Tab-separated table of C-alpha atoms in Angstrom:
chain	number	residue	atom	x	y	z
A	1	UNK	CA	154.244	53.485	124.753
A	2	UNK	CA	153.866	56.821	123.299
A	3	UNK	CA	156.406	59.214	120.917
A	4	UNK	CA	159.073	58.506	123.141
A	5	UNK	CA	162.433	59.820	122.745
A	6	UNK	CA	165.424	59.423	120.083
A	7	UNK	CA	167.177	57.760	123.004
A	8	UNK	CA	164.949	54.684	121.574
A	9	UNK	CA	166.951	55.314	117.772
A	10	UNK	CA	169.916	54.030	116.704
A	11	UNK	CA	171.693	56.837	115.023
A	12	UNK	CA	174.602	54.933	113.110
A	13	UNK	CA	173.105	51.839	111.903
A	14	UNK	CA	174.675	49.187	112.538
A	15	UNK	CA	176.800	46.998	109.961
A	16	UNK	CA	176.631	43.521	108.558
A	17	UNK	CA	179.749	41.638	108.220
A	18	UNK	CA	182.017	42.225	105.945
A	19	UNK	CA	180.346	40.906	102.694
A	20	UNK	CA	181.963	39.005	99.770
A	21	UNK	CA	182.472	40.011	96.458
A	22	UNK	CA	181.506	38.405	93.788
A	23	UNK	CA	180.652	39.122	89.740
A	24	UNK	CA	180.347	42.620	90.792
A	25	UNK	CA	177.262	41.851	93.468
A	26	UNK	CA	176.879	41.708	97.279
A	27	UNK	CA	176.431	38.464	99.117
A	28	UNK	CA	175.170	39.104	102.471
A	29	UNK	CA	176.777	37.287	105.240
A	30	UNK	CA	174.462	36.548	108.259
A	31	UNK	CA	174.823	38.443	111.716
A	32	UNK	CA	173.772	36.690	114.594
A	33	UNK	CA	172.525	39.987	116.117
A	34	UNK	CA	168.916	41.538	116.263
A	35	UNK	CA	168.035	44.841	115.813
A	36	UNK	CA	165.689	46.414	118.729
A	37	UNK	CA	165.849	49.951	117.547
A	38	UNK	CA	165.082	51.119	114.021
A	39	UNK	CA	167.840	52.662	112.073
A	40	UNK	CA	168.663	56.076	110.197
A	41	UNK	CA	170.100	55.775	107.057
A	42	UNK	CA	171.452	58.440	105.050
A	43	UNK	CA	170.054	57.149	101.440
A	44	UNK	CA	172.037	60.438	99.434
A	45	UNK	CA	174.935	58.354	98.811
A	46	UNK	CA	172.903	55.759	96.986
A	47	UNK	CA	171.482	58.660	94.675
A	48	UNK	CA	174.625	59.641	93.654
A	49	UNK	CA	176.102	57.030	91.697
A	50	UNK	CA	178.844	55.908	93.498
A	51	UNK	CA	179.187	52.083	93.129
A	52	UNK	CA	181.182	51.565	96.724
A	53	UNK	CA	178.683	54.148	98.029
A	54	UNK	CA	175.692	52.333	97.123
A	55	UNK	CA	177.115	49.065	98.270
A	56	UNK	CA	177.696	50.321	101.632
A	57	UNK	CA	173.561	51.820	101.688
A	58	UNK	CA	172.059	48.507	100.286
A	59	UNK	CA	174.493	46.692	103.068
A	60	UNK	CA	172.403	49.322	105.935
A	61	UNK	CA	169.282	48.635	104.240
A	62	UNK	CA	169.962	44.975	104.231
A	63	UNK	CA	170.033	44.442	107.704
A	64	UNK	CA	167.239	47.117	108.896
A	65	UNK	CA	164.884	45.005	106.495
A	66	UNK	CA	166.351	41.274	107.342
A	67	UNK	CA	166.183	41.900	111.239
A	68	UNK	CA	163.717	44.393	111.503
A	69	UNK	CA	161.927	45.852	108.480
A	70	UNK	CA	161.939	49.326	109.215
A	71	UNK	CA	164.158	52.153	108.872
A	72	UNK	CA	164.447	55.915	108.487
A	73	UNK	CA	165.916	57.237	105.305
A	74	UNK	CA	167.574	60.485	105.167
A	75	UNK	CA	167.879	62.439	101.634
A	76	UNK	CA	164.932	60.666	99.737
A	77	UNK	CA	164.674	63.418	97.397
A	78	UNK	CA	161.516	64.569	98.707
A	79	UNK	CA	160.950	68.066	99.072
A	80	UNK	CA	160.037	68.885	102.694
A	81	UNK	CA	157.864	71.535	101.398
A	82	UNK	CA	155.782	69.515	99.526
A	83	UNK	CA	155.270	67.141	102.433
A	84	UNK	CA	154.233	70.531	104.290
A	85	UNK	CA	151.571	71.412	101.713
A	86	UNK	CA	150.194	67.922	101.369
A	87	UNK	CA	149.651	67.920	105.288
A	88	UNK	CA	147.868	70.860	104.861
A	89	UNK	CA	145.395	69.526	102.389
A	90	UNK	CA	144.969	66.293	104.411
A	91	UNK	CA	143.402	69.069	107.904
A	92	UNK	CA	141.933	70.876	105.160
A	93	UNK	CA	140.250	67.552	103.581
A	94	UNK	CA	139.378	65.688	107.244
A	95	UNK	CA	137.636	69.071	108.349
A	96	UNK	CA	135.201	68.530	105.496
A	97	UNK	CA	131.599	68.087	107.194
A	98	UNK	CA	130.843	64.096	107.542
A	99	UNK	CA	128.556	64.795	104.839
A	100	UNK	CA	131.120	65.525	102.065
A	101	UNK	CA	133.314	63.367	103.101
A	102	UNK	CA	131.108	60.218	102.452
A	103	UNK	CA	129.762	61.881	99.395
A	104	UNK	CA	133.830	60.633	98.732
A	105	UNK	CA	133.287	57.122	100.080
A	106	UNK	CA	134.823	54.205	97.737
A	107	UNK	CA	132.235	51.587	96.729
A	108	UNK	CA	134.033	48.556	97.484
A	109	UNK	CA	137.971	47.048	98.538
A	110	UNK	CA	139.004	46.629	94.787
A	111	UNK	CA	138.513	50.026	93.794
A	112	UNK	CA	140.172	51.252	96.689
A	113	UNK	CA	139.777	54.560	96.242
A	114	UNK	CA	138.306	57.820	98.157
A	115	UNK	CA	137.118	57.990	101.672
A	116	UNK	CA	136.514	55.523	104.428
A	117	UNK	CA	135.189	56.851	107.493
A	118	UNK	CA	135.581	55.334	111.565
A	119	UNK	CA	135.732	52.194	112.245
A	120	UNK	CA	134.978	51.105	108.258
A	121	UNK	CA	138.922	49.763	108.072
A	122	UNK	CA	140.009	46.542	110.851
A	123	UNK	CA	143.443	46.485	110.567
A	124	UNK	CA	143.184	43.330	113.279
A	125	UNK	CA	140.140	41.318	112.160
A	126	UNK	CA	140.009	39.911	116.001
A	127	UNK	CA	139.340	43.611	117.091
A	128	UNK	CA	137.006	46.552	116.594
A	129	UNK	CA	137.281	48.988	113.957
A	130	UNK	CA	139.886	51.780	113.878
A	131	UNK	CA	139.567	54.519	115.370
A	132	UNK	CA	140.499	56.675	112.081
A	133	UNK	CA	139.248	57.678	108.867
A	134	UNK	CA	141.098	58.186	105.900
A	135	UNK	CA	141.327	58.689	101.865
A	136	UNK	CA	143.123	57.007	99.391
A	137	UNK	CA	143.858	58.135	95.269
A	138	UNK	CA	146.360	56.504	93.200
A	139	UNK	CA	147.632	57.444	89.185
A	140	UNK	CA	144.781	59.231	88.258
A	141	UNK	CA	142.912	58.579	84.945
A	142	UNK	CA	145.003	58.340	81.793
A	143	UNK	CA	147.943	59.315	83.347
A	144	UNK	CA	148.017	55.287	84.042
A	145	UNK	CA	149.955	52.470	82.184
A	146	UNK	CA	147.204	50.585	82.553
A	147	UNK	CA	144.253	53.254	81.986
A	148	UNK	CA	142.186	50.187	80.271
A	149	UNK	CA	141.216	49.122	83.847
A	150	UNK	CA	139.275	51.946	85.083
A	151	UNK	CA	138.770	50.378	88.510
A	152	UNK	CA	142.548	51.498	89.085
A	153	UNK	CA	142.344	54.454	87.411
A	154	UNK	CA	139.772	56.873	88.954
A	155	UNK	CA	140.028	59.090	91.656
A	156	UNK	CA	137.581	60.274	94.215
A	157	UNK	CA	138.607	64.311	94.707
A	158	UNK	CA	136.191	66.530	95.983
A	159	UNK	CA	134.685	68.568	93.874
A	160	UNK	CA	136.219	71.966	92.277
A	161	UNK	CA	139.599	71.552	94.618
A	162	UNK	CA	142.418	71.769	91.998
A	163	UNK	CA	144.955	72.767	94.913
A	164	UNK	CA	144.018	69.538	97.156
A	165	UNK	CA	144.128	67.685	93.794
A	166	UNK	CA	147.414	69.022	92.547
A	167	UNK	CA	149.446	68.788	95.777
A	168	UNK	CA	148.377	65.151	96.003
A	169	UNK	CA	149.460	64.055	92.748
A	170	UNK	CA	152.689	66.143	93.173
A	171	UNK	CA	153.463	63.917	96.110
A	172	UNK	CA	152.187	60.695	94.878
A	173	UNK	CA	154.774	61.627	91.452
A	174	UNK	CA	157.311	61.917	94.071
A	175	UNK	CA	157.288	59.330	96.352
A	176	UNK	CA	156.925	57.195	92.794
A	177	UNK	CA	160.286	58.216	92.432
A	178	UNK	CA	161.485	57.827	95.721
A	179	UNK	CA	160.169	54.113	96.082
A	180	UNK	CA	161.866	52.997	92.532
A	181	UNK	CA	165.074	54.216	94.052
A	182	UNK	CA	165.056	51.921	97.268
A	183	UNK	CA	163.506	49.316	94.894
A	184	UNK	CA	166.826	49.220	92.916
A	185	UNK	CA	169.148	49.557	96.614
A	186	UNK	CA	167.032	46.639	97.726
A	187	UNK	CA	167.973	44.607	94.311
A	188	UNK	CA	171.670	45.478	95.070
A	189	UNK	CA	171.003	43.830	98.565
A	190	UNK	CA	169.468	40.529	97.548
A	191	UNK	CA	172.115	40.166	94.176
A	192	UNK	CA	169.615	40.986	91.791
A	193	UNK	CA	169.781	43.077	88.881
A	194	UNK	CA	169.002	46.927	89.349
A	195	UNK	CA	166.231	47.027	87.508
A	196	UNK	CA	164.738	43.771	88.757
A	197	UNK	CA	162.175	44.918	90.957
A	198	UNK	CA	161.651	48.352	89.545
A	199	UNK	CA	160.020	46.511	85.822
A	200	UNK	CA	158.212	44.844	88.306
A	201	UNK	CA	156.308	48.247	89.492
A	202	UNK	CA	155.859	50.005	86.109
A	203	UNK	CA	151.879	50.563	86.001
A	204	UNK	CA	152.442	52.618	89.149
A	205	UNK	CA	149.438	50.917	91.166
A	206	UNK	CA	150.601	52.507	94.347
A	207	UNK	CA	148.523	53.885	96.703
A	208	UNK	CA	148.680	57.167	98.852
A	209	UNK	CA	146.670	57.805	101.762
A	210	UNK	CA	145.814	60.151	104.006
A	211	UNK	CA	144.905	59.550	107.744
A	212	UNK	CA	143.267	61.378	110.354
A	213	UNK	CA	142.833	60.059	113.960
A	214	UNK	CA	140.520	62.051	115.806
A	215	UNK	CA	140.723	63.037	119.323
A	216	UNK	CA	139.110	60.905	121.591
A	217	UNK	CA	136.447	62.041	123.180
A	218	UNK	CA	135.362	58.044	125.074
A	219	UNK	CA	137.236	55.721	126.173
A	220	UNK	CA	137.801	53.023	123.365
A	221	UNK	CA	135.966	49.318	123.111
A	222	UNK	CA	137.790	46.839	124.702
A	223	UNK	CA	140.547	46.086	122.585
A	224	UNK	CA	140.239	49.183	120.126
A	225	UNK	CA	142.645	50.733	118.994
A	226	UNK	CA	143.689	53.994	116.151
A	227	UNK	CA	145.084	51.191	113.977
A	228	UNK	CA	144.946	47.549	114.545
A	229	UNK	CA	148.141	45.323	114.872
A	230	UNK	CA	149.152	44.211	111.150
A	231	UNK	CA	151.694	44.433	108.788
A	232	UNK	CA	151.623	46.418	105.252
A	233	UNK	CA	150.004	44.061	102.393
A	234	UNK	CA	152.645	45.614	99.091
A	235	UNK	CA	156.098	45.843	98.716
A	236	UNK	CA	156.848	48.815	101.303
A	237	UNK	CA	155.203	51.887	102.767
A	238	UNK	CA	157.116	55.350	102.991
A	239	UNK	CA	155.235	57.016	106.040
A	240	UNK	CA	155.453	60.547	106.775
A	241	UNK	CA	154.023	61.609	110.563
A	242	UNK	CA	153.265	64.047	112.787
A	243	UNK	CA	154.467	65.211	116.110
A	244	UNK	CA	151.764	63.402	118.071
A	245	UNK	CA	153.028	59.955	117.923
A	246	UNK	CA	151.621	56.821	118.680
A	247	UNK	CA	152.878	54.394	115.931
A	248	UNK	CA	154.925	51.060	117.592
A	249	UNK	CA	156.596	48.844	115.572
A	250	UNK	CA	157.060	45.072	116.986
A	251	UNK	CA	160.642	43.697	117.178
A	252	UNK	CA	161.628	39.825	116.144
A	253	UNK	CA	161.443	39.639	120.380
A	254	UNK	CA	158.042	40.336	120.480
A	255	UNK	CA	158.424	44.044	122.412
A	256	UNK	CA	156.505	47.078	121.312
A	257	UNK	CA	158.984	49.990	120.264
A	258	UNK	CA	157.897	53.533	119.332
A	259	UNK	CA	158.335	54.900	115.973
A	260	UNK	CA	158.378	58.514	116.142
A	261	UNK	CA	158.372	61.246	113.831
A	262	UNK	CA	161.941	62.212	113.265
A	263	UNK	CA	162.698	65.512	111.087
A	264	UNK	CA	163.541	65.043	107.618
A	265	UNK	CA	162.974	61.549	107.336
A	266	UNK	CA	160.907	59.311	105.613
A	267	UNK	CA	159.998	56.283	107.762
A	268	UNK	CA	160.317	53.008	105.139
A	269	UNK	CA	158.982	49.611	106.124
A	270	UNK	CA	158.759	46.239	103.918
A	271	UNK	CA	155.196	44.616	103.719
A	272	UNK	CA	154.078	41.321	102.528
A	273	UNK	CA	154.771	41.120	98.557
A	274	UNK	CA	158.968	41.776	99.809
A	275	UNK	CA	158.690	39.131	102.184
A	276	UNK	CA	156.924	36.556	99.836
A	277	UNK	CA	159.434	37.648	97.361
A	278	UNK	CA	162.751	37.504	99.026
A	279	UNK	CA	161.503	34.190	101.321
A	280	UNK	CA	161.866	36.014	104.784
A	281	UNK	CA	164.971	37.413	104.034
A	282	UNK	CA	163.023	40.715	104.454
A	283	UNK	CA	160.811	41.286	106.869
A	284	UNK	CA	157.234	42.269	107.029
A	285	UNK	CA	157.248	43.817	110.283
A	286	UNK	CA	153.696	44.175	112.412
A	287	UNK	CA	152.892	47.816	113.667
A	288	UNK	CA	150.107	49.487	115.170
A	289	UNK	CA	148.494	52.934	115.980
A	290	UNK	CA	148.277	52.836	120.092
A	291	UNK	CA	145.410	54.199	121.806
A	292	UNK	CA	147.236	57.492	124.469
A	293	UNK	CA	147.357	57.256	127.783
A	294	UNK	CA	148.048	61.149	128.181
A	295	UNK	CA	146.571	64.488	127.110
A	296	UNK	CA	147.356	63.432	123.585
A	297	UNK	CA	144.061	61.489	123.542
A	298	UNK	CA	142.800	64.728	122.765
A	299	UNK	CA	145.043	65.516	120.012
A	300	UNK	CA	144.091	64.788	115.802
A	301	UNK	CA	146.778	62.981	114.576
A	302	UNK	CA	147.734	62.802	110.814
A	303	UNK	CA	149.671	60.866	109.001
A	304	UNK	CA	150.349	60.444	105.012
A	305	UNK	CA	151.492	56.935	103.744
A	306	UNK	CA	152.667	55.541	100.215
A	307	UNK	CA	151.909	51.620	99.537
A	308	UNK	CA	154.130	50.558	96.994
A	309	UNK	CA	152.377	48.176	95.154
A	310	UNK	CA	153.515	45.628	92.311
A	311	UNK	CA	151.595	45.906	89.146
A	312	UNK	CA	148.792	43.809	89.460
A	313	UNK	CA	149.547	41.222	86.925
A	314	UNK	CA	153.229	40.811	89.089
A	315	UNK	CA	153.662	37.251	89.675
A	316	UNK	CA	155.380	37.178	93.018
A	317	UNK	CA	157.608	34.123	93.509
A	318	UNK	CA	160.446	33.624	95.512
A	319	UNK	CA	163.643	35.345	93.831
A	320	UNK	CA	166.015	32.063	93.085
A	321	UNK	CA	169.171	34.357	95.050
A	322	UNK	CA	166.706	34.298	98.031
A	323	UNK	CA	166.360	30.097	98.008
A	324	UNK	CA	168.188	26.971	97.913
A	325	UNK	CA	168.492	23.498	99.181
A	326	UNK	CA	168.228	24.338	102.684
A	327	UNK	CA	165.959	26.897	102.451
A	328	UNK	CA	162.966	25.781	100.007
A	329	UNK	CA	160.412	28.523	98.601
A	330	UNK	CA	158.153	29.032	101.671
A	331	UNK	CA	155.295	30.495	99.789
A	332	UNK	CA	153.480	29.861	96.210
A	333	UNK	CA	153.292	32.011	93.516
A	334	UNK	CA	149.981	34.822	93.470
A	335	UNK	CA	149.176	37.303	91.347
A	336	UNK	CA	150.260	40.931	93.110
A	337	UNK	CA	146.694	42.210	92.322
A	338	UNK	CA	145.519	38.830	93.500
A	339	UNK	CA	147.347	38.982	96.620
A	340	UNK	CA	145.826	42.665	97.527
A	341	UNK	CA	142.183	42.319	96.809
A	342	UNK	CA	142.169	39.611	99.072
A	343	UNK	CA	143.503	41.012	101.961
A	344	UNK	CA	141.500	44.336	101.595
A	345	UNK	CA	138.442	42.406	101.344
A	346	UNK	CA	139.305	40.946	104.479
A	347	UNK	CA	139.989	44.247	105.989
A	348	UNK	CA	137.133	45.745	105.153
């Protein structure tokens, strides 16, 4: 499907059952329900202190990620106007000629950073490549905790552009903050403490990327696609979109909903590292980039996306409140940084 319409989004989110109390945490009761539409959730309350407030978001955000894994959040704390300016550097950036653009080009999946051009990235290793191109920068250069490993630390920017530069790591600085935020609502949701997860992303080892998908201008291989089915490889992704659509997110039924851009909202899915963590109790949800079947097939569409990561030496086992008798660890312990390099080495 395409956009679609907000018809397709459930504007109150739904609640879990009441949950119980106990030595001042949540325990989540279990709903028999699934979600088919992805939720909007008001995340303000959260920010401002209020321990029954933030009980009631990290109950919201416990179901969107249990029966779903995505959700729009309302009141991030991320200045609209910045997301403005950073989508103007990413037309300003893909407008480059090719030529400057692959001057750009990271060497290899570890360093994962600077340009990648069409087709370089399969999101679905059983299809062709992606019909996008895109660049990725992380902490740049001493700023980093970890500045001794230089493969993490340095950027790719192009050459004499301190504005492209500066907006970037404005954003980056700010959806840092944004992610350690839902880090610590998530804690509250799976009875951990606050902090928990947060010491667990210190060195900052996220990545942001830009994406451009071009317009079309032939039809596609068979079985191409702007971005492959898959689901996110860190923690969770904050995506900010465009108008021109296309993203679907695939429910626990197996249908194909659209995700579309909704104003001042940041889109927020869980990825692998929350899923290994919390032992399914949140999901990693697979989405994709559909080819149009309309005019839009001659549209660009952007879109800007923050991978929370773990630092790399994270070991990510399953959180004891997320396991028990009847529900053994389903996955062994790995290295975050481990865990990452493999997957983009598959992907690329």
């Amino acid at each position: 499907s395409e956009e679609g319409t907000v018809c397709s989004i459930c504007i109150d989110a739904p609640e879990l059952n009441t949950p119980e109390l106990y030595s001042g945490r949540l325990s989540m009761v279990a709903t028999t329900s699934n979600l088919s539409t992805i939720p909007i959730i008001d995340f303000q309350p959260f920010l401002l202190g209020d321990d029954r407030a933030q009980r009631q978001v990290a109950r919201q955000l416990y179901q969107a990620c249990h029966e779903i894994g995505f959700m729009y959040v309302q009141q991030i704390g991320i200045d609209r106007d910045l997301v403005a300016a950073a989508f103007h550097q990413s037309h300003r950036f893909f407008a480059l000629p090719l030529a400057a653009k692959q001057a750009l080009a990271y060497p290899d999946a570890f360093s994962n950073r600077g340009y990648a051009g069409m087709e370089r990235e399969r999101l679905d290793p059983n299809q062709p490549g992606d019909l996008k191109e895109t660049f990725n920068l992380g902490l740049d250069g001493a700023e980093s905790p970890d500045a001794t490993n230089p493969a993490l630390t340095q950027n790719c920017w192009p050459p004499g552009d301190e504005e492209f530069r500066n907006t970037l790591v404005s954003l980056f600085t700010a959806c840092t903050e944004a992610a350690n935020q839902i880090l610590q609502a998530f804690a509250l949701a799976l009875n951990l403490p606050l902090s928990f997860l947060v010491d667990r992303h210190r060195k900052q080892e996220h990545t942001l990327r830009l994406l451009h998908y071009p317009p079309l201008q032939q039809p596609p291989k068979p079985g191409q696609t702007r971005a492959g089915a898959h689901s996110d490889y860190g923690s969770m992704t904050l995506l900010f979109q465009d108008q021109v659509g296309g993203l679907e997110v695939q429910t626990t039924q197996g249908d194909w909903i659209a995700a579309p851009a909704i104003p001042d909202t940041v889109l927020v899915n869980t990825g692998n590292i929350m899923q290994r963590w919390s032992n399914d109790v949140f999901r990693s949800t697979r989405h994709r980039v559909a080819v149009p079947t309309c005019d839009r097939r001659h549209l660009s569409r952007y879109a800007i996306a923050f991978f929370c990561q773990p630092d790399h030496d994270a070991e990510v086992s399953c959180i004891p409140e997320c396991q028990g008798p009847n529900n053994p660890a389903k996955y062994p312990p790995i290295l975050a940084g481990d865990y990452l390099v493999s997957l983009l080495q598959a992907t690329y």
